[in-house]
Coordinates of N, CA and C in Angstrom, one line a residue:
M1467 N 26.9 -77.8 25.4 CA 28.0 -77.9 24.9 C 28.4 -76.8 23.9
R1468 N 29.1 -75.8 23.4 CA 29.4 -75.0 22.7 C 29.5 -75.5 21.3
K1469 N 28.8 -74.7 20.1 CA 29.1 -75.3 18.8 C 30.4 -74.8 18.2
P1470 N 30.9 -75.6 17.4 CA 31.9 -75.0 16.7 C 32.2 -73.8 15.9
A1471 N 33.1 -73.2 16.2 CA 33.1 -71.7 15.7 C 32.8 -72.0 14.0
G1472 N 33.6 -72.9 13.5 CA 33.5 -72.9 12.3 C 31.9 -73.0 11.6
G1473 N 31.0 -73.7 12.4 CA 30.0 -74.1 11.9 C 29.1 -72.5 11.8
R1474 N 29.6 -72.0 12.7 CA 28.7 -70.6 12.4 C 29.2 -69.7 11.7
R1475 N 30.4 -69.7 11.6 CA 30.7 -68.9 10.0 C 30.2 -69.6 9.0
F1476 N 30.4 -70.8 9.0 CA 29.8 -71.3 7.3 C 28.5 -70.8 7.7
L1477 N 27.2 -71.0 8.7 CA 26.1 -70.4 8.6 C 26.1 -68.9 7.8
R1478 N 26.8 -68.4 8.6 CA 26.7 -66.5 8.2 C 27.0 -66.6 6.7
F1479 N 27.8 -67.5 6.4 CA 28.5 -67.5 4.9 C 26.9 -67.7 4.0
L1480 N 26.4 -68.7 4.4 CA 25.0 -69.2 3.8 C 23.8 -68.2 3.8
L1481 N 23.9 -67.0 5.2 CA 22.7 -66.6 5.0 C 23.1 -65.4 4.4
H1482 N 24.3 -65.1 4.3 CA 24.7 -63.7 3.5 C 24.9 -63.8 2.1
K1483 N 24.5 -65.0 1.5 CA 24.6 -65.1 0.1 C 23.5 -64.5 -0.3
S1484 N 23.7 -63.6 -1.5 CA 22.4 -63.0 -2.0 C 21.4 -64.4 -2.8
D1485 N 21.8 -65.4 -3.0 CA 20.9 -66.1 -3.7 C 20.3 -67.1 -2.8
F1486 N 20.6 -66.8 -1.6 CA 19.2 -67.9 -0.4 C 18.6 -66.8 -0.1
Q1487 N 17.3 -67.2 -0.5 CA 16.0 -66.4 -0.1 C 14.7 -67.5 0.4
L1488 N 14.2 -66.9 1.1 CA 12.9 -67.3 1.4 C 11.9 -66.3 0.9
T1489 N 11.1 -66.7 -0.8 CA 10.4 -65.7 -1.0 C 9.1 -66.0 -0.8
P1490 N 7.7 -65.3 -1.1 CA 6.7 -65.6 -1.2 C 6.1 -66.9 -2.4
G1491 N 7.2 -66.8 -3.3 CA 7.4 -67.8 -4.2 C 7.6 -69.5 -3.5
N1492 N 8.3 -69.4 -2.3 CA 8.7 -70.6 -1.7 C 8.1 -70.8 -0.6
P1493 N 6.7 -71.2 -0.4 CA 6.2 -71.2 0.9 C 6.6 -72.1 1.6
L1494 N 6.3 -72.0 3.1 CA 6.9 -73.4 3.9 C 5.8 -74.3 4.1
F1495 N 5.0 -74.1 3.9 CA 4.0 -75.3 4.4 C 2.8 -75.3 3.2
Y1496 N 3.4 -75.4 1.9 CA 2.5 -76.0 1.1 C 3.5 -76.6 0.3
N1497 N 3.1 -77.7 -0.9 CA 3.7 -78.6 -1.3 C 3.0 -79.4 -2.8
E1498 N 3.4 -78.8 -3.8 CA 2.8 -79.0 -4.9 C 3.2 -80.4 -5.7
S1499 N 4.4 -81.1 -4.9 CA 5.0 -82.5 -5.5 C 3.7 -83.5 -6.0
T1500 N 3.9 -84.2 -7.1 CA 3.2 -85.0 -7.5 C 3.8 -86.8 -7.1
D1501 N 5.0 -86.3 -6.5 CA 5.5 -87.8 -6.3 C 4.7 -88.8 -5.8
V1502 N 4.5 -90.2 -6.1 CA 4.1 -91.5 -5.6 C 4.5 -91.5 -4.1
D1503 N 3.2 -91.2 -3.3 CA 3.6 -91.3 -2.0 C 2.7 -92.1 -1.1
P1504 N 3.7 -92.9 -0.6 CA 2.2 -94.5 0.4 C 1.8 -93.6 1.8
G1505 N 2.7 -92.8 2.0 CA 2.3 -92.1 3.4 C 1.1 -90.9 3.5
R1506 N 1.2 -90.0 2.5 CA 0.2 -88.9 2.6 C -0.3 -88.5 1.5
T1507 N -1.2 -87.4 1.5 CA -2.1 -87.2 0.2 C -1.1 -85.6 -0.3
T1508 N -1.3 -85.5 -1.4 CA -0.9 -84.3 -1.9 C -2.1 -83.6 -2.5
P1509 N -2.1 -82.3 -3.0 CA -2.9 -81.3 -3.2 C -3.9 -81.8 -4.3
K1510 N -3.6 -82.7 -5.4 CA -4.2 -83.1 -6.4 C -4.7 -84.4 -6.2
E1511 N -5.0 -84.9 -5.0 CA -5.2 -86.3 -5.0 C -5.6 -86.7 -3.6
E1512 N -6.8 -87.1 -3.3 CA -7.1 -87.9 -2.1 C -6.8 -89.2 -1.9
I1513 N -6.2 -89.9 -1.3 CA -5.6 -91.5 -1.5 C -6.4 -92.1 0.0
S1514 N -7.0 -93.0 -0.1 CA -7.5 -93.7 1.2 C -6.5 -94.6 1.9
V1515 N -6.8 -94.9 2.9 CA -5.8 -95.6 4.0 C -5.6 -97.0 3.1
E1516 N -6.8 -97.7 2.5 CA -6.9 -99.0 1.6 C -6.0 -98.7 0.5
E1517 N -5.9 -97.6 -0.2 CA -5.0 -97.4 -1.1 C -3.5 -97.5 -1.2
R1518 N -3.4 -96.8 0.0 CA -1.8 -96.5 0.8 C -1.7 -98.0 1.1
L1519 N -2.3 -98.5 1.7 CA -1.7 -99.9 2.3 C -1.7 -100.9 0.8
E1520 N -2.5 -100.6 0.0 CA -2.2 -101.6 -1.2 C -0.8 -101.3 -1.7
R1521 N -0.3 -100.0 -1.6 CA 0.9 -99.3 -2.1 C 2.0 -100.2 -1.7
I1522 N 1.9 -100.1 -0.3 CA 2.8 -100.8 0.4 C 3.0 -102.5 0.4
K1523 N 2.1 -102.7 0.4 CA 2.0 -104.2 0.0 C 2.7 -104.4 -1.1
Q1524 N 2.5 -103.6 -2.0 CA 3.1 -104.2 -3.7 C 4.8 -103.9 -3.2
I1525 N 5.2 -102.7 -2.3 CA 6.8 -102.7 -2.2 C 7.1 -103.8 -1.8
L1526 N 6.4 -104.4 -0.6 CA 7.0 -105.6 0.2 C 6.7 -106.6 -0.8
H1527 N 5.8 -107.1 -1.4 CA 6.0 -108.1 -2.4 C 7.2 -108.0 -3.5
A1528 N 7.3 -107.1 -4.1 CA 8.5 -106.5 -4.8 C 10.1 -106.9 -4.2
H1529 N 9.9 -106.9 -2.8 CA 11.0 -107.3 -1.8 C 10.8 -108.8 -1.5
N1530 N 9.9 -109.6 -1.7 CA 9.5 -110.9 -1.6 C 9.3 -110.9 -0.1
Y1531 N 8.6 -110.1 0.4 CA 7.8 -110.0 1.8 C 6.5 -109.9 1.8
K1532 N 6.0 -110.8 2.8 CA 4.4 -110.4 2.8 C 3.7 -109.6 3.5
L1533 N 2.4 -109.2 3.5 CA 1.9 -108.2 4.2 C 1.3 -109.3 5.3
T1534 N 1.7 -109.4 6.2 CA 1.4 -110.4 7.5 C 0.3 -109.6 8.1
P1535 N -0.3 -110.2 9.0 CA -1.4 -109.5 9.8 C -1.0 -108.7 10.7
Q1536 N 0.2 -109.0 11.3 CA 1.2 -107.9 12.4 C 1.4 -106.9 11.7
R1537 N 2.2 -107.4 10.3 CA 2.5 -105.7 9.3 C 1.5 -105.1 9.3
E1538 N 0.6 -105.7 8.5 CA -0.8 -104.7 8.4 C -1.1 -103.9 9.4
A1539 N -1.5 -104.6 10.9 CA -2.1 -103.7 11.7 C -0.7 -102.6 12.1
T1540 N 0.5 -102.9 12.2 CA 1.5 -102.1 12.1 C 1.4 -100.8 11.4
V1541 N 1.3 -100.9 10.0 CA 1.0 -100.0 9.3 C -0.2 -98.9 9.3
R1542 N -1.3 -99.6 9.7 CA -2.4 -99.2 9.8 C -2.5 -98.3 10.7
V1543 N -1.7 -98.5 12.0 CA -1.7 -97.6 13.1 C -0.8 -96.3 12.5
L1544 N 0.6 -96.6 11.8 CA 1.0 -95.4 11.3 C 0.2 -94.5 10.3
L1545 N -0.4 -95.1 9.5 CA -1.3 -94.5 8.5 C -2.4 -93.7 9.2
E1546 N -2.9 -94.4 10.3 CA -3.9 -93.3 10.7 C -3.6 -92.3 11.9
R1547 N -2.2 -92.7 12.2 CA -1.6 -91.3 13.2 C -0.6 -90.8 12.5
M1548 N -0.4 -90.6 11.2 CA 0.7 -90.0 10.6 C 1.1 -88.8 11.1
E1549 N 0.5 -88.0 11.7 CA 0.8 -86.5 12.2 C 1.7 -86.9 13.3
D1550 N 1.6 -87.9 13.9 CA 2.1 -88.1 15.7 C 3.5 -88.3 15.6
H1551 N 4.0 -88.8 14.4 CA 5.6 -89.2 14.3 C 5.9 -90.3 15.8
L1552 N 4.8 -91.7 15.3 CA 5.0 -92.4 16.5 C 6.5 -93.5 17.1
S1553 N 6.8 -93.8 18.1 CA 8.1 -94.4 18.3 C 7.3 -96.0 18.2
A1554 N 8.4 -96.9 18.3 CA 8.1 -98.2 18.2 C 7.1 -98.8 19.6
E1555 N 7.2 -98.0 20.5 CA 6.4 -98.3 21.9 C 5.3 -97.7 21.5
D1556 N 4.9 -96.4 20.9 CA 3.6 -95.8 20.8 C 2.9 -96.6 19.8
V1557 N 3.7 -97.2 19.0 CA 2.8 -98.1 18.1 C 2.2 -99.4 18.7
Y1558 N 3.0 -100.1 19.4 CA 2.9 -101.3 20.3 C 1.7 -101.0 21.3
L1559 N 1.7 -99.9 22.1 CA 0.7 -99.6 22.9 C -0.8 -99.6 22.3
A1560 N -0.7 -98.8 21.1 CA -1.9 -98.5 19.9 C -2.5 -99.5 19.5
L1561 N -1.8 -100.7 19.4 CA -1.8 -102.3 18.9 C -2.7 -103.3 20.1
K1562 N -2.2 -103.1 21.2 CA -2.5 -103.8 22.2 C -3.9 -104.4 22.5
S1563 N -4.8 -103.2 22.1 CA -5.9 -103.5 22.3 C -6.7 -104.0 20.9
R1564 N -6.1 -104.0 19.6 CA -6.7 -104.9 18.6 C -5.8 -106.4 18.6
M1565 N -4.8 -106.5 19.2 CA -4.1 -107.4 18.7 C -3.2 -107.7 20.2
P1566 N -3.9 -108.3 21.0 CA -3.5 -108.6 22.3 C -2.3 -109.6 22.2
D1567 N -2.2 -110.5 21.3 CA -1.0 -111.3 21.1 C 0.4 -110.6 20.7
I1568 N 0.4 -109.4 20.1 CA 1.4 -108.9 19.4 C 2.3 -108.5 20.6
G1569 N 4.0 -108.7 20.0 CA 4.9 -108.2 20.9 C 5.5 -106.9 20.3
L1570 N 6.4 -106.4 21.5 CA 6.9 -105.1 21.0 C 7.9 -105.4 20.2
A1571 N 8.6 -106.7 20.2 CA 9.9 -107.0 19.3 C 9.4 -107.2 17.9
T1572 N 7.9 -107.9 17.5 CA 7.4 -107.9 16.4 C 7.1 -106.6 15.8
V1573 N 6.7 -105.9 16.4 CA 6.5 -104.2 16.3 C 7.8 -103.5 15.6
Y1574 N 8.9 -103.8 16.5 CA 10.2 -103.1 16.2 C 10.7 -103.6 14.7
R1575 N 10.4 -104.8 14.5 CA 10.9 -105.7 13.7 C 10.4 -105.2 11.9
T1576 N 8.8 -105.0 12.0 CA 8.3 -104.2 11.2 C 8.9 -103.0 11.0
L1577 N 9.0 -102.3 12.2 CA 9.2 -101.0 11.8 C 10.5 -100.6 10.9
E1578 N 11.4 -102.0 11.4 CA 13.2 -101.5 10.9 C 12.7 -102.2 9.2
L1579 N 11.6 -102.9 9.0 CA 11.6 -103.5 7.6 C 11.4 -102.3 6.9
L1580 N 10.5 -101.7 7.4 CA 9.7 -100.5 6.6 C 10.6 -99.7 6.7
S1581 N 11.7 -99.3 7.3 CA 12.7 -98.4 6.9 C 13.6 -99.0 6.3
D1582 N 14.0 -100.0 6.0 CA 15.1 -100.6 5.3 C 14.5 -100.4 3.6
L1583 N 13.2 -100.8 3.5 CA 12.7 -100.2 2.6 C 12.5 -98.9 1.8
K1584 N 12.6 -98.0 3.0 CA 12.7 -96.7 2.4 C 10.5 -96.6 2.4
I1585 N 9.9 -97.1 3.0 CA 8.5 -96.8 3.2 C 8.6 -95.9 4.0
V1586 N 9.1 -95.9 5.3 CA 9.5 -94.7 6.4 C 10.9 -94.4 6.7
H1587 N 10.9 -93.5 6.9 CA 12.3 -93.1 7.7 C 12.1 -92.8 9.2
K1588 N 13.4 -93.1 10.1 CA 13.6 -92.8 11.1 C 14.1 -91.0 11.5
V1589 N 13.4 -90.8 12.6 CA 13.6 -89.2 12.8 C 14.0 -89.2 14.4
N1590 N 14.7 -88.4 14.5 CA 15.1 -88.4 16.5 C 15.7 -87.1 16.4
F1591 N 14.7 -86.4 17.6 CA 14.4 -84.8 17.6 C 15.5 -84.8 19.1
G1592 N 16.4 -85.6 19.5 CA 17.8 -85.3 20.3 C 17.1 -85.8 21.7
D1593 N 16.1 -86.6 22.1 CA 15.4 -86.9 23.1 C 15.9 -88.1 23.1
G1594 N 16.6 -89.0 22.5 CA 16.8 -90.4 22.6 C 15.6 -91.3 22.2
V1595 N 14.5 -90.8 21.6 CA 13.4 -91.4 21.2 C 13.6 -91.9 19.2
T1596 N 13.6 -92.7 19.2 CA 13.2 -93.0 17.6 C 12.0 -93.2 17.2
R1597 N 11.4 -92.1 16.1 CA 10.2 -92.3 15.5 C 10.0 -92.7 14.0
Y1598 N 9.1 -92.9 13.6 CA 9.2 -93.3 12.5 C 8.1 -92.7 11.6
D1599 N 8.5 -92.0 10.5 CA 7.8 -91.4 9.8 C 7.6 -91.5 8.4
F1600 N 6.3 -91.5 7.5 CA 6.1 -91.8 5.9 C 7.2 -90.8 5.4
R1601 N 7.2 -91.6 4.3 CA 8.6 -90.6 3.0 C 7.9 -90.9 1.6
A1602 N 7.8 -89.9 0.9 CA 7.4 -89.9 -0.5 C 8.1 -90.8 -1.3
E1603 N 7.7 -91.7 -1.9 CA 8.9 -92.4 -2.8 C 9.0 -91.6 -3.8
G1604 N 10.3 -91.4 -4.3 CA 10.9 -90.7 -5.4 C 11.3 -89.3 -5.0
A1605 N 11.3 -88.9 -3.6 CA 11.2 -87.6 -3.1 C 12.8 -87.8 -3.2
K1606 N 13.4 -86.3 -3.3 CA 14.8 -86.5 -3.2 C 15.2 -86.1 -1.8
H1607 N 14.4 -85.7 -1.2 CA 14.9 -85.2 0.6 C 13.4 -85.5 1.2
H1608 N 14.1 -85.7 2.8 CA 13.1 -85.6 3.6 C 12.0 -84.3 3.7
H1609 N 11.0 -84.3 4.4 CA 10.5 -83.0 4.8 C 11.1 -82.8 5.9
H1610 N 10.6 -81.3 6.3 CA 11.5 -80.7 7.9 C 10.6 -80.9 9.3
H1611 N 11.2 -80.9 9.9 CA 10.1 -80.9 11.4 C 10.3 -79.7 12.4
L1612 N 9.2 -79.2 13.2 CA 9.3 -78.2 14.2 C 9.3 -79.3 15.3
Y1613 N 10.0 -79.2 16.4 CA 9.6 -80.0 17.4 C 10.3 -79.2 18.9
C1614 N 8.8 -79.4 19.3 CA 8.5 -78.4 20.4 C 9.2 -78.9 21.9
L1615 N 10.2 -77.8 22.5 CA 11.1 -78.5 23.5 C 10.0 -78.7 24.6
S1616 N 8.9 -78.3 24.8 CA 8.2 -78.3 26.0 C 6.8 -79.1 26.1
C1617 N 6.4 -79.5 25.0 CA 5.4 -80.4 24.9 C 5.6 -81.7 24.1
G1618 N 6.6 -81.6 23.2 CA 7.3 -82.3 22.3 C 6.4 -82.9 21.0
K1619 N 5.8 -81.7 21.0 CA 4.7 -81.8 19.7 C 5.6 -81.6 18.3
V1620 N 5.1 -82.1 17.3 CA 6.1 -82.5 16.3 C 5.1 -82.1 15.0
E1621 N 5.7 -80.7 14.3 CA 5.2 -80.4 13.1 C 6.0 -80.6 12.0
E1622 N 5.0 -80.8 10.7 CA 5.9 -81.0 9.8 C 6.0 -79.9 8.7
I1623 N 7.5 -79.5 8.0 CA 7.4 -78.3 6.8 C 7.5 -79.5 5.4
E1624 N 6.5 -79.4 4.8 CA 6.5 -80.1 3.5 C 7.6 -79.6 2.3
E1625 N 7.8 -78.1 2.5 CA 8.5 -77.8 1.3 C 9.9 -77.9 1.8
D1626 N 11.0 -78.4 0.7 CA 12.0 -78.4 1.1 C 13.1 -77.0 1.0
L1627 N 13.4 -76.2 2.4 CA 13.9 -75.4 2.5 C 15.2 -74.8 2.1
L1628 N 16.5 -75.9 1.7 CA 17.5 -75.9 1.6 C 18.1 -76.1 0.3
E1629 N 17.5 -76.1 -0.6 CA 17.7 -76.1 -2.3 C 18.7 -75.1 -2.6
D1630 N 18.5 -74.0 -2.3 CA 19.5 -72.7 -2.4 C 20.8 -73.1 -1.6
V1631 N 20.8 -73.5 -0.4 CA 21.7 -73.9 0.2 C 22.5 -74.8 -0.3
E1632 N 21.9 -76.0 -0.4 CA 22.6 -77.0 -1.3 C 23.8 -76.6 -2.7
K1633 N 23.0 -75.7 -3.7 CA 23.6 -75.2 -4.1 C 25.1 -74.7 -4.0
I1634 N 24.9 -73.6 -3.1 CA 26.1 -73.4 -2.3 C 27.1 -74.2 -1.9
V1635 N 26.5 -75.0 -0.9 CA 27.5 -76.1 -0.6 C 28.0 -76.9 -1.7
E1636 N 27.1 -77.2 -2.7 CA 27.8 -77.8 -4.1 C 28.7 -77.1 -4.8
E1637 N 28.4 -76.2 -5.1 CA 29.6 -75.0 -5.6 C 30.9 -74.9 -5.2
R1638 N 30.5 -74.4 -3.6 CA 31.7 -74.0 -3.2 C 32.5 -75.2 -2.4
F1639 N 32.1 -76.5 -2.4 CA 33.1 -77.5 -1.5 C 33.2 -78.9 -2.6
G1640 N 32.3 -78.5 -3.9 CA 32.4 -80.0 -5.1 C 31.9 -80.9 -4.1
F1641 N 30.8 -80.8 -3.4 CA 29.9 -82.0 -2.5 C 29.0 -82.3 -3.1
E1642 N 28.6 -83.7 -3.6 CA 27.3 -84.2 -3.9 C 26.7 -84.4 -2.8
I1643 N 25.4 -83.9 -2.4 CA 24.5 -84.2 -1.6 C 23.7 -85.0 -2.0
L1644 N 23.5 -86.2 -1.3 CA 22.4 -87.2 -1.7 C 21.0 -86.8 -0.6
D1645 N 21.2 -86.3 0.4 CA 19.9 -86.4 1.3 C 20.4 -85.0 2.5
H1646 N 19.6 -84.7 3.1 CA 19.6 -83.8 4.3 C 18.5 -83.8 5.3
R1647 N 18.7 -83.8 6.7 CA 17.3 -83.4 7.7 C 17.7 -81.9 8.1
L1648 N 16.3 -81.4 8.8 CA 16.6 -80.5 9.1 C 15.4 -80.6 10.4
T1649 N 15.8 -80.0 11.3 CA 14.8 -79.8 12.5 C 15.1 -78.7 13.5
F1650 N 14.1 -78.1 13.4 CA 14.1 -76.7 14.3 C 13.3 -76.9 15.9
H1651 N 14.4 -76.8 16.7 CA 14.1 -76.9 17.9 C 13.7 -75.4 18.7
G1652 N 12.2 -75.7 19.4 CA 11.7 -74.6 20.2 C 10.4 -74.5 20.8
I1653 N 9.7 -73.3 20.9 CA 8.6 -73.7 21.6 C 7.2 -73.6 20.4
C1654 N 6.4 -74.4 20.8 CA 5.0 -74.4 19.7 C 4.3 -73.1 20.2
R1655 N 3.3 -72.7 19.2 CA 2.5 -71.8 19.2 C 1.5 -72.1 20.5
E1656 N 1.0 -72.9 20.9 CA 0.0 -73.5 21.6 C 0.9 -73.1 23.0
C1657 N 2.0 -73.5 23.3 CA 2.8 -73.6 24.3 C 3.3 -71.9 24.6
R1658 N 3.7 -71.3 23.7 CA 3.7 -69.7 23.5 C 2.8 -69.2 24.3
A1659 N 1.5 -69.8 23.9 CA 0.1 -68.8 24.5 C 0.2 -69.3 25.7
K1660 N 0.5 -70.4 26.3 CA 0.4 -70.5 27.9 C 1.4 -69.5 28.6
G1661 N 2.2 -69.1 27.9 CA 3.4 -68.6 28.4 C 4.7 -68.9 28.7
I1662 N 4.9 -70.4 28.0 CA 6.2 -71.0 28.3 C 6.7 -70.7 27.5
Q1663 N 8.2 -70.1 27.8 CA 9.4 -69.6 27.1 C 10.9 -70.8 27.0
A1664 N 11.3 -70.4 26.5 CA 12.3 -71.2 25.6 C 13.5 -71.6 27.0
G1665 N 13.6 -70.8 28.1 CA 14.2 -70.7 29.2 C 14.0 -71.7 30.3
D1666 N 12.2 -71.9 29.7 CA 11.7 -72.6 31.2 C 12.2 -74.5 31.2
G1667 N 12.4 -74.5 32.3 CA 12.7 -76.1 32.6 C 11.5 -76.8 32.8
P1668 N 11.3 -78.0 32.8 CA 10.3 -79.0 33.2 C 9.3 -78.4 34.2
E1669 N 10.1 -77.5 35.3 CA 9.0 -77.8 36.5 C 8.5 -76.3 36.2
E1670 N 9.4 -75.6 35.8 CA 8.9 -74.0 35.5 C 7.5 -74.3 34.4
A1671 N 7.8 -75.0 33.5 CA 6.8 -74.8 32.1 C 5.5 -75.7 32.8
L1672 N 5.7 -76.8 33.8 CA 4.2 -77.4 34.5 C 3.8 -76.2 35.2
K1673 N 4.3 -75.5 35.9 CA 3.7 -74.3 36.8 C 2.5 -73.6 35.7
K1674 N 3.1 -73.0 34.6 CA 2.3 -72.4 33.6 C 1.3 -72.8 32.7
L1675 N 1.2 -74.0 33.3 CA -0.2 -74.9 32.3 C -1.4 -74.7 33.5
P1676 N -2.4 -74.2 32.6 CA -3.4 -74.0 33.4 C -4.2 -75.2 34.1
V1677 N -4.5 -75.2 35.2 CA -5.3 -76.3 35.8 C -6.7 -76.5 35.6
E1678 N -6.7 -77.9 35.0 CA -8.2 -78.5 34.4 C -9.0 -78.9 35.3

């Protein structure tokens, strides 16, 4: 499906603005934020899983919810595998060995509750799968993602790359921006090293994978 021409013109406008720059002072993969974060660490502090869990428990209690064993187990899986951007099905499968009686519906309800309380937020990379990602408390915006179309790997960019773009949009359109999400779709470093290219379909990509 073709993208609207207006969108391309607006992008060109943004990219040609002299005040939109990515400089060494605005690194892509480093974040000095000191916001309270139930999901991940900052360079200035190392937070244990138990400390993160306690913060989440406090948020739940503040909204009159209990940290039930099922909810705690779900949160622990998310904390242990933060970089994996798990779906409800992923969490459910990871929990089956620990809690054989837990159901997918219970996991889904827990994840939706965490999303409603803004402990996690939902991300979708265009493949029809909803994933859940921890978000920083008090953070104005989400971090951004790199999504590999070949292997499905997800990488995070912690730095907010669109601050200058937001200023341009607000000044040009008088639009107050409350949030934004940015996902780059392409081929990751590992897949490119295997010779996989952006135009390869699933069959072509599989043929280029090394035989183990």
